[in-house]
PDB file of C-alpha atoms and ligand atoms in Angstrom:
ATOM      1  CA  MET M   1      86.835  79.448  85.405  1.00 51.00           C
ATOM      2  CA  PRO M   2      89.235  81.647  83.332  1.00 61.00           C
ATOM      3  CA  ASP M   3      86.050  82.527  81.468  1.00 86.00           C
ATOM      4  CA  THR M   4      84.830  84.506  84.447  1.00 95.00           C
ATOM      5  CA  LYS M   5      85.979  88.079  84.310  1.00 98.00           C
ATOM      6  CA  ILE M   6      86.218  90.152  87.460  1.00 98.00           C
ATOM      7  CA  VAL M   7      86.557  93.893  87.226  1.00 98.00           C
ATOM      8  CA  VAL M   8      87.676  95.795  90.352  1.00 98.00           C
ATOM      9  CA  ILE M   9      87.163  99.521  90.632  1.00 98.00           C
ATOM     10  CA  SER M  10      89.433 100.760  93.401  1.00 98.00           C
ATOM     11  CA  GLY M  11      89.966 104.101  95.104  1.00 96.00           C
ATOM     12  CA  ALA M  12      92.074 105.728  97.722  1.00 95.00           C
ATOM     13  CA  GLY M  13      90.538 103.556 100.534  1.00 96.00           C
ATOM     14  CA  ILE M  14      92.290 100.502  99.366  1.00 98.00           C
ATOM     15  CA  SER M  15      95.722 102.047 100.060  1.00 97.00           C
ATOM     16  CA  ALA M  16      94.723 103.483 103.448  1.00 96.00           C
ATOM     17  CA  GLU M  17      95.914 100.401 105.358  1.00 97.00           C
ATOM     18  CA  SER M  18      99.270 100.817 103.584  1.00 97.00           C
ATOM     19  CA  GLY M  19      99.571 104.176 105.184  1.00 95.00           C
ATOM     20  CA  LEU M  20      98.499 106.471 102.278  1.00 93.00           C
ATOM     21  CA  ALA M  21      95.783 108.845 103.443  1.00 87.00           C
ATOM     22  CA  THR M  22      92.608 109.346 101.484  1.00 87.00           C
ATOM     23  CA  PHE M  23      91.820 113.078 101.394  1.00 74.00           C
ATOM     24  CA  ARG M  24      88.084 112.835 101.827  1.00 69.00           C
ATOM     25  CA  ASP M  25      88.565 111.110 105.184  1.00 67.00           C
ATOM     26  CA  SER M  26      90.803 113.929 106.468  1.00 63.00           C
ATOM     27  CA  GLY M  27      88.492 116.921 106.597  1.00 64.00           C
ATOM     28  CA  GLY M  28      88.804 118.201 103.032  1.00 64.00           C
ATOM     29  CA  LEU M  29      92.645 118.443 103.225  1.00 70.00           C
ATOM     30  CA  TRP M  30      94.912 115.980 101.471  1.00 73.00           C
ATOM     31  CA  GLU M  31      97.857 115.496 103.797  1.00 73.00           C
ATOM     32  CA  GLY M  32      97.472 119.077 104.948  1.00 81.00           C
ATOM     33  CA  TYR M  33      97.087 120.647 101.491  1.00 87.00           C
ATOM     34  CA  ASN M  34      93.950 122.277 100.117  1.00 89.00           C
ATOM     35  CA  ILE M  35      93.104 119.994  97.231  1.00 87.00           C
ATOM     36  CA  GLU M  36      92.133 122.944  94.914  1.00 88.00           C
ATOM     37  CA  ASP M  37      95.680 124.402  95.418  1.00 92.00           C
ATOM     38  CA  VAL M  38      97.549 121.273  94.399  1.00 94.00           C
ATOM     39  CA  ALA M  39      95.278 119.263  92.129  1.00 93.00           C
ATOM     40  CA  SER M  40      93.788 121.749  89.624  1.00 95.00           C
ATOM     41  CA  PRO M  41      95.130 123.504  86.520  1.00 97.00           C
ATOM     42  CA  GLN M  42      94.472 126.837  88.347  1.00 97.00           C
ATOM     43  CA  GLY M  43      96.644 125.699  91.296  1.00 97.00           C
ATOM     44  CA  TRP M  44      99.412 124.835  88.836  1.00 97.00           C
ATOM     45  CA  GLN M  45      99.145 128.320  87.155  1.00 97.00           C
ATOM     46  CA  GLU M  46      99.258 130.073  90.539  1.00 97.00           C
ATOM     47  CA  ASN M  47     101.998 128.091  92.291  1.00 97.00           C
ATOM     48  CA  PRO M  48     103.653 125.269  90.301  1.00 97.00           C
ATOM     49  CA  ARG M  49     106.405 124.949  92.922  1.00 97.00           C
ATOM     50  CA  LYS M  50     103.856 124.091  95.528  1.00 96.00           C
ATOM     51  CA  VAL M  51     102.098 121.541  93.257  1.00 97.00           C
ATOM     52  CA  LEU M  52     105.459 119.863  92.462  1.00 97.00           C
ATOM     53  CA  GLU M  53     106.319 119.778  96.160  1.00 96.00           C
ATOM     54  CA  PHE M  54     102.997 118.141  96.968  1.00 95.00           C
ATOM     55  CA  TYR M  55     103.347 115.366  94.382  1.00 96.00           C
ATOM     56  CA  ASN M  56     107.045 114.888  95.155  1.00 97.00           C
ATOM     57  CA  LEU M  57     106.005 114.175  98.777  1.00 94.00           C
ATOM     58  CA  ARG M  58     103.178 111.845  97.605  1.00 94.00           C
ATOM     59  CA  ARG M  59     105.618 109.979  95.315  1.00 97.00           C
ATOM     60  CA  LYS M  60     108.251 109.631  98.038  1.00 96.00           C
ATOM     61  CA  LYS M  61     105.661 108.389 100.526  1.00 95.00           C
ATOM     62  CA  ALA M  62     104.132 105.921  98.035  1.00 96.00           C
ATOM     63  CA  ALA M  63     107.618 104.429  97.385  1.00 97.00           C
ATOM     64  CA  GLU M  64     108.144 103.916 101.171  1.00 97.00           C
ATOM     65  CA  VAL M  65     104.927 102.048 101.861  1.00 98.00           C
ATOM     66  CA  GLN M  66     104.023  98.419 100.932  1.00 98.00           C
ATOM     67  CA  PRO M  67     100.978  96.799  99.265  1.00 98.00           C
ATOM     68  CA  ASN M  68      98.571  95.540 101.914  1.00 98.00           C
ATOM     69  CA  GLU M  69      96.435  92.377 102.218  1.00 98.00           C
ATOM     70  CA  ALA M  70      93.722  93.706  99.876  1.00 98.00           C
ATOM     71  CA  HIS M  71      96.177  94.541  97.012  1.00 98.00           C
ATOM     72  CA  LYS M  72      97.803  91.104  97.449  1.00 98.00           C
ATOM     73  CA  ALA M  73      94.509  89.185  97.602  1.00 97.00           C
ATOM     74  CA  LEU M  74      93.336  90.889  94.331  1.00 98.00           C
ATOM     75  CA  ALA M  75      96.662  89.976  92.642  1.00 98.00           C
ATOM     76  CA  ASP M  76      96.285  86.333  93.784  1.00 95.00           C
ATOM     77  CA  LEU M  77      92.745  86.305  92.245  1.00 96.00           C
ATOM     78  CA  GLU M  78      94.497  86.097  88.872  1.00 96.00           C
ATOM     79  CA  ASP M  79      95.206  82.444  89.574  1.00 94.00           C
ATOM     80  CA  ASP M  80      91.525  81.630  89.213  1.00 94.00           C
ATOM     81  CA  PHE M  81      89.868  84.436  87.231  1.00 97.00           C
ATOM     82  CA  GLU M  82      90.489  86.917  84.524  1.00 97.00           C
ATOM     83  CA  VAL M  83      91.005  90.144  86.585  1.00 98.00           C
ATOM     84  CA  VAL M  84      91.186  93.767  85.497  1.00 98.00           C
ATOM     85  CA  ILE M  85      91.737  96.582  88.035  1.00 98.00           C
ATOM     86  CA  VAL M  86      90.421  99.961  87.157  1.00 98.00           C
ATOM     87  CA  THR M  87      91.871 102.257  89.803  1.00 98.00           C
ATOM     88  CA  GLN M  88      91.508 105.911  90.651  1.00 97.00           C
ATOM     89  CA  ASN M  89      94.728 105.656  92.602  1.00 97.00           C
ATOM     90  CA  VAL M  90      97.940 107.258  91.479  1.00 97.00           C
ATOM     91  CA  ASP M  91     100.135 104.931  93.604  1.00 98.00           C
ATOM     92  CA  ASP M  92     101.528 101.691  92.144  1.00 98.00           C
ATOM     93  CA  LEU M  93     100.532  99.338  94.991  1.00 98.00           C
ATOM     94  CA  HIS M  94      98.329  97.108  92.805  1.00 98.00           C
ATOM     95  CA  GLU M  95     101.271  96.508  90.422  1.00 98.00           C
ATOM     96  CA  ARG M  96     103.709  95.977  93.240  1.00 98.00           C
ATOM     97  CA  ALA M  97     101.348  93.400  94.732  1.00 98.00           C
ATOM     98  CA  GLY M  98     101.493  91.526  91.450  1.00 98.00           C
ATOM     99  CA  SER M  99      98.324  92.579  89.546  1.00 98.00           C
ATOM    100  CA  THR M 100      99.197  92.532  85.813  1.00 98.00           C
ATOM    101  CA  ASP M 101      96.251  94.370  84.267  1.00 98.00           C
ATOM    102  CA  VAL M 102      95.787  97.757  85.869  1.00 98.00           C
ATOM    103  CA  ILE M 103      94.129 100.786  84.313  1.00 98.00           C
ATOM    104  CA  HIS M 104      95.012 104.073  86.088  1.00 98.00           C
ATOM    105  CA  LEU M 105      92.131 106.465  85.463  1.00 97.00           C
ATOM    106  CA  HIS M 106      93.784 109.397  87.230  1.00 96.00           C
ATOM    107  CA  GLY M 107      97.417 108.888  86.167  1.00 98.00           C
ATOM    108  CA  GLU M 108     100.477 107.644  87.964  1.00 98.00           C
ATOM    109  CA  LEU M 109     102.818 109.245  90.472  1.00 98.00           C
ATOM    110  CA  ARG M 110     105.857 107.451  88.959  1.00 98.00           C
ATOM    111  CA  LYS M 111     105.399 109.232  85.572  1.00 98.00           C
ATOM    112  CA  ALA M 112     105.792 112.817  84.393  1.00 98.00           C
ATOM    113  CA  ARG M 113     104.748 114.522  81.239  1.00 98.00           C
ATOM    114  CA  SER M 114     105.265 117.688  79.202  1.00 98.00           C
ATOM    115  CA  VAL M 115     102.946 120.565  80.125  1.00 97.00           C
ATOM    116  CA  LYS M 116     102.428 121.127  76.363  1.00 97.00           C
ATOM    117  CA  ASP M 117     102.043 117.593  75.114  1.00 96.00           C
ATOM    118  CA  GLU M 118     100.140 115.125  77.229  1.00 93.00           C
ATOM    119  CA  ALA M 119     101.368 112.189  75.115  1.00 94.00           C
ATOM    120  CA  LEU M 120     104.964 112.931  75.983  1.00 97.00           C
ATOM    121  CA  VAL M 121     105.150 110.730  79.185  1.00 97.00           C
ATOM    122  CA  THR M 122     108.286 109.591  80.940  1.00 97.00           C
ATOM    123  CA  ASP M 123     109.018 107.199  83.859  1.00 97.00           C
ATOM    124  CA  ILE M 124     110.579 108.969  86.800  1.00 98.00           C
ATOM    125  CA  GLY M 125     110.390 106.263  89.423  1.00 97.00           C
ATOM    126  CA  SER M 126     110.415 107.860  92.890  1.00 96.00           C
ATOM    127  CA  ASP M 127     112.499 110.902  91.758  1.00 97.00           C
ATOM    128  CA  PRO M 128     111.199 114.410  92.383  1.00 98.00           C
ATOM    129  CA  ILE M 129     110.198 116.837  89.647  1.00 98.00           C
ATOM    130  CA  HIS M 130     111.602 120.418  89.955  1.00 98.00           C
ATOM    131  CA  LEU M 131     110.860 123.628  88.221  1.00 98.00           C
ATOM    132  CA  GLY M 132     113.231 123.658  85.244  1.00 98.00           C
ATOM    133  CA  ASP M 133     113.107 119.907  84.594  1.00 98.00           C
ATOM    134  CA  LEU M 134     112.186 119.674  80.970  1.00 97.00           C
ATOM    135  CA  ALA M 135     110.459 117.155  78.738  1.00 97.00           C
ATOM    136  CA  GLU M 136     111.922 116.136  75.321  1.00 96.00           C
ATOM    137  CA  ASP M 137     110.000 119.018  73.726  1.00 97.00           C
ATOM    138  CA  GLY M 138     111.760 121.544  75.978  1.00 98.00           C
ATOM    139  CA  SER M 139     108.723 122.363  78.094  1.00 98.00           C
ATOM    140  CA  GLN M 140     108.334 122.008  81.855  1.00 98.00           C
ATOM    141  CA  LEU M 141     107.573 118.532  83.244  1.00 98.00           C
ATOM    142  CA  ARG M 142     104.414 118.108  85.402  1.00 98.00           C
ATOM    143  CA  PRO M 143     103.044 115.133  87.284  1.00 98.00           C
ATOM    144  CA  HIS M 144     101.254 112.614  84.989  1.00 98.00           C
ATOM    145  CA  VAL M 145      98.062 112.906  87.034  1.00 97.00           C
ATOM    146  CA  VAL M 146      94.568 114.027  86.180  1.00 97.00           C
ATOM    147  CA  TRP M 147      93.626 117.184  88.096  1.00 95.00           C
ATOM    148  CA  PHE M 148      90.100 118.283  88.877  1.00 91.00           C
ATOM    149  CA  GLY M 149      88.514 119.779  85.740  1.00 92.00           C
ATOM    150  CA  GLU M 150      90.781 117.896  83.387  1.00 95.00           C
ATOM    151  CA  MET M 151      89.792 115.166  80.840  1.00 94.00           C
ATOM    152  CA  VAL M 152      90.045 111.578  81.913  1.00 96.00           C
ATOM    153  CA  PRO M 153      91.303 109.917  78.734  1.00 94.00           C
ATOM    154  CA  MET M 154      91.442 106.429  80.278  1.00 97.00           C
ATOM    155  CA  ILE M 155      87.761 106.451  81.202  1.00 97.00           C
ATOM    156  CA  GLU M 156      86.678 104.796  77.918  1.00 97.00           C
ATOM    157  CA  PHE M 157      89.048 101.902  78.525  1.00 98.00           C
ATOM    158  CA  GLY M 158      87.680 101.529  82.059  1.00 98.00           C
ATOM    159  CA  ALA M 159      84.096 101.612  80.776  1.00 98.00           C
ATOM    160  CA  LYS M 160      84.857  98.850  78.201  1.00 98.00           C
ATOM    161  CA  GLU M 161      86.281  96.668  80.919  1.00 98.00           C
ATOM    162  CA  VAL M 162      83.285  97.230  83.245  1.00 98.00           C
ATOM    163  CA  SER M 163      80.884  96.412  80.395  1.00 98.00           C
ATOM    164  CA  GLU M 164      82.523  92.996  80.045  1.00 98.00           C
ATOM    165  CA  ALA M 165      82.548  92.130  83.733  1.00 98.00           C
ATOM    166  CA  ASP M 166      80.870  89.004  84.997  1.00 98.00           C
ATOM    167  CA  ILE M 167      81.451  90.191  88.583  1.00 98.00           C
ATOM    168  CA  LEU M 168      82.089  93.780  89.705  1.00 97.00           C
ATOM    169  CA  ILE M 169      83.977  94.654  92.935  1.00 98.00           C
ATOM    170  CA  VAL M 170      84.143  98.247  94.174  1.00 97.00           C
ATOM    171  CA  VAL M 171      86.626  98.834  96.974  1.00 97.00           C
ATOM    172  CA  GLY M 172      87.800 101.911  98.828  1.00 96.00           C
ATOM    173  CA  THR M 173      86.068 104.547  96.716  1.00 94.00           C
ATOM    174  CA  SER M 174      83.245 106.822  97.695  1.00 88.00           C
ATOM    175  CA  LEU M 175      82.189 106.913  93.994  1.00 88.00           C
ATOM    176  CA  VAL M 176      81.533 110.669  94.163  1.00 85.00           C
ATOM    177  CA  VAL M 177      84.275 111.762  91.693  1.00 83.00           C
ATOM    178  CA  TYR M 178      83.019 111.784  88.099  1.00 86.00           C
ATOM    179  CA  PRO M 179      83.479 110.378  85.531  1.00 90.00           C
ATOM    180  CA  ALA M 180      84.881 107.453  87.547  1.00 87.00           C
ATOM    181  CA  ALA M 181      81.646 107.210  89.567  1.00 89.00           C
ATOM    182  CA  GLY M 182      79.709 106.692  86.356  1.00 93.00           C
ATOM    183  CA  LEU M 183      81.599 103.504  85.492  1.00 96.00           C
ATOM    184  CA  ILE M 184      79.177 101.305  87.455  1.00 95.00           C
ATOM    185  CA  GLU M 185      76.428 102.231  84.976  1.00 93.00           C
ATOM    186  CA  TYR M 186      78.197 100.156  82.240  1.00 97.00           C
ATOM    187  CA  THR M 187      77.672  96.736  83.786  1.00 96.00           C
ATOM    188  CA  LYS M 188      75.714  93.998  82.007  1.00 97.00           C
ATOM    189  CA  PRO M 189      72.333  93.531  83.750  1.00 95.00           C
ATOM    190  CA  ASN M 190      72.129  91.343  86.860  1.00 93.00           C
ATOM    191  CA  ILE M 191      75.830  90.570  87.436  1.00 97.00           C
ATOM    192  CA  PRO M 192      76.902  90.170  91.059  1.00 97.00           C
ATOM    193  CA  LYS M 193      78.164  93.495  92.427  1.00 97.00           C
ATOM    194  CA  TYR M 194      80.111  93.848  95.635  1.00 97.00           C
ATOM    195  CA  ILE M 195      81.186  97.080  97.463  1.00 96.00           C
ATOM    196  CA  ILE M 196      83.749  96.998 100.261  1.00 97.00           C
ATOM    197  CA  ASP M 197      83.927 100.159 102.357  1.00 96.00           C
ATOM    198  CA  PRO M 198      83.687 100.804 106.072  1.00 95.00           C
ATOM    199  CA  ALA M 199      81.421 103.710 105.319  1.00 93.00           C
ATOM    200  CA  GLU M 200      77.881 103.647 103.921  1.00 91.00           C
ATOM    201  CA  PRO M 201      77.990 103.607 100.146  1.00 87.00           C
ATOM    202  CA  GLN M 202      76.822 106.912  98.552  1.00 82.00           C
ATOM    203  CA  LEU M 203      75.044 105.111  95.676  1.00 76.00           C
ATOM    204  CA  PHE M 204      71.538 106.313  94.645  1.00 68.00           C
ATOM    205  CA  ASN M 205      70.394 102.768  94.417  1.00 76.00           C
ATOM    206  CA  LEU M 206      71.849  99.881  96.330  1.00 80.00           C
ATOM    207  CA  ASP M 207      69.539  97.301  94.734  1.00 85.00           C
ATOM    208  CA  GLY M 208      71.684  94.407  93.450  1.00 90.00           C
ATOM    209  CA  TRP M 209      74.741  95.435  95.551  1.00 94.00           C
ATOM    210  CA  VAL M 210      76.173  93.411  98.433  1.00 95.00           C
ATOM    211  CA  HIS M 211      78.010  95.745 100.917  1.00 95.00           C
ATOM    212  CA  TYR M 212      80.888  94.477 102.997  1.00 96.00           C
ATOM    213  CA  LYS M 213      80.964  97.144 105.656  1.00 96.00           C
ATOM    214  CA  GLU M 214      84.603  96.770 106.610  1.00 96.00           C
ATOM    215  CA  LYS M 215      88.166  97.841 105.708  1.00 98.00           C
ATOM    216  CA  ALA M 216      89.648  96.624 102.466  1.00 98.00           C
ATOM    217  CA  GLY M 217      92.145  94.208 104.032  1.00 97.00           C
ATOM    218  CA  SER M 218      89.561  92.023 105.723  1.00 98.00           C
ATOM    219  CA  GLY M 219      86.645  92.673 103.274  1.00 98.00           C
ATOM    220  CA  VAL M 220      88.520  91.767 100.146  1.00 98.00           C
ATOM    221  CA  LYS M 221      89.945  88.598 101.653  1.00 97.00           C
ATOM    222  CA  LYS M 222      86.455  87.489 102.849  1.00 97.00           C
ATOM    223  CA  LEU M 223      84.830  88.207  99.459  1.00 97.00           C
ATOM    224  CA  ILE M 224      87.538  86.452  97.510  1.00 96.00           C
ATOM    225  CA  LYS M 225      87.268  83.335  99.686  1.00 95.00           C
ATOM    226  CA  LYS M 226      83.535  83.264  98.877  1.00 96.00           C
ATOM    227  CA  LEU M 227      84.016  83.804  95.146  1.00 95.00           C
ATOM    228  CA  LYS M 228      86.696  81.071  94.901  1.00 92.00           C
ATOM    229  CA  LYS M 229      84.439  78.658  96.708  1.00 92.00           C
ATOM    230  CA  GLU M 230      81.413  79.491  94.505  1.00 92.00           C
ATOM    231  CA  HIS M 231      83.450  79.136  91.291  1.00 87.00           C
ATOM    232  CA  SER M 232      85.592  76.090  92.127  1.00 79.00           C
TER     233      SER M 232
HETATM  234  P1  NAD Z   1      87.587 108.172  97.372  1.00 67.99           P
HETATM  235  O1  NAD Z   1      86.606 109.166  96.855  1.00 67.99           O
HETATM  236  O2  NAD Z   1      87.910 107.066  96.533  1.00 67.99           O
HETATM  237  O3  NAD Z   1      87.097 107.893  98.933  1.00 67.99           O
HETATM  238  C1  NAD Z   1      87.811 107.051  99.824  1.00 67.99           C
HETATM  239  C2  NAD Z   1      86.851 105.892 100.196  1.00 67.99           C
HETATM  240  O4  NAD Z   1      87.594 104.921 100.867  1.00 67.99           O
HETATM  241  C3  NAD Z   1      85.693 106.340 101.176  1.00 67.99           C
HETATM  242  O5  NAD Z   1      84.504 105.853 100.761  1.00 67.99           O
HETATM  243  C4  NAD Z   1      86.172 105.755 102.547  1.00 67.99           C
HETATM  244  O6  NAD Z   1      85.038 105.429 103.319  1.00 67.99           O
HETATM  245  C5  NAD Z   1      86.910 104.497 102.046  1.00 67.99           C
HETATM  246  N1  NAD Z   1      87.883 103.973 103.006  1.00 67.99           N
HETATM  247  C6  NAD Z   1      88.590 104.581 103.926  1.00 67.99           C
HETATM  248  N2  NAD Z   1      89.412 103.709 104.548  1.00 67.99           N
HETATM  249  C7  NAD Z   1      89.180 102.496 103.971  1.00 67.99           C
HETATM  250  C8  NAD Z   1      89.748 101.202 104.167  1.00 67.99           C
HETATM  251  N3  NAD Z   1      90.702 100.981 105.121  1.00 67.99           N
HETATM  252  N4  NAD Z   1      89.273 100.203 103.447  1.00 67.99           N
HETATM  253  C9  NAD Z   1      88.303 100.422 102.456  1.00 67.99           C
HETATM  254  N5  NAD Z   1      87.740 101.606 102.233  1.00 67.99           N
HETATM  255  C10 NAD Z   1      88.209 102.685 102.990  1.00 67.99           C
HETATM  256  O7  NAD Z   1      88.953 108.635  97.543  1.00 67.99           O
HETATM  257  P2  NAD Z   1      89.461 110.032  97.898  1.00 67.99           P
HETATM  258  O8  NAD Z   1      90.325 109.856  99.065  1.00 67.99           O
HETATM  259  O9  NAD Z   1      88.285 110.874  98.108  1.00 67.99           O
HETATM  260  O10 NAD Z   1      90.312 110.474  96.661  1.00 67.99           O
HETATM  261  C11 NAD Z   1      89.766 110.816  95.371  1.00 67.99           C
HETATM  262  C12 NAD Z   1      90.915 110.946  94.402  1.00 67.99           C
HETATM  263  O11 NAD Z   1      92.110 111.406  94.971  1.00 67.99           O
HETATM  264  C13 NAD Z   1      91.292 109.506  93.911  1.00 67.99           C
HETATM  265  O12 NAD Z   1      90.467 109.182  92.870  1.00 67.99           O
HETATM  266  C14 NAD Z   1      92.763 109.692  93.575  1.00 67.99           C
HETATM  267  O13 NAD Z   1      92.933 110.227  92.254  1.00 67.99           O
HETATM  268  C15 NAD Z   1      93.288 110.712  94.552  1.00 67.99           C
HETATM  269  N6  NAD Z   1      93.937 110.022  95.678  1.00 67.99           N
HETATM  270  C16 NAD Z   1      94.777 108.946  95.470  1.00 67.99           C
HETATM  271  C17 NAD Z   1      95.387 108.300  96.463  1.00 67.99           C
HETATM  272  C18 NAD Z   1      96.294 107.116  96.191  1.00 67.99           C
HETATM  273  O14 NAD Z   1      96.714 106.938  95.000  1.00 67.99           O
HETATM  274  N7  NAD Z   1      96.607 106.208  97.091  1.00 67.99           N
HETATM  275  C19 NAD Z   1      95.218 108.751  97.771  1.00 67.99           C
HETATM  276  C20 NAD Z   1      94.371 109.810  98.040  1.00 67.99           C
HETATM  277  C21 NAD Z   1      93.734 110.466  96.953  1.00 67.99           C
END
């Protein structure tokens, strides 16, 4: 059984039941902010104070909420399978639930980095970043998150994991944000593929996919029960 590798691609929907809003489900605004204003290099150039305020609020909120049943069930899955989580989320709810192998494609709220050197990353916990807070190289700190239009350096690590999966689970992501959406193309042929989302998947081709049309909490638990039974 430890020979079976499960790769989970997760998105904002898995954290919705913890109380963290997805932005696509709230009319194009992310907690009341226009996404272009707060999650793009141009938004940062135009109003860095607003961008910092937005991520300071997201960081504070993420620290206040708890992992939900879906995060916990995926962490428990490590008892029976090799599990790697490839998440688009910037919260740390997978880690706080106990998952030990998590790749953050779009960065992490609890980290900051130099505006000049993307390798100069520092842990900030749930503290805010202010204008004037400097990295070791003397330049302004910014959130360690990937904004629209920026490179996604972790994508190749995610793709490698997906290419090694014996079972793929996609949960709480609309799979419309590239390059994350392209990850599903890297699977070996004919592996079991599951998608858990209360909305209809926006995949071109649903052949070979099993859709659990429900929220992450109930859907993940149901699927994991089935997988454990099949592989015991
Ligand atoms: P997304 O594109 O991943 O879409 C959210 C998906 O979750 C939708 O398909 C929706 O139908 C589904 N969903 C909604 N409620 C659900 C539930 N209870 N259970 C399961 N699925 C559910 O995510 P997005 O909101 O469009 O965000 C895109 C990017 O924005 C992310 O990749 C991330 O970088 C950032 N973001 C992160 C967080 C976070 O870290 N928690 C939250 C919002 C946005």
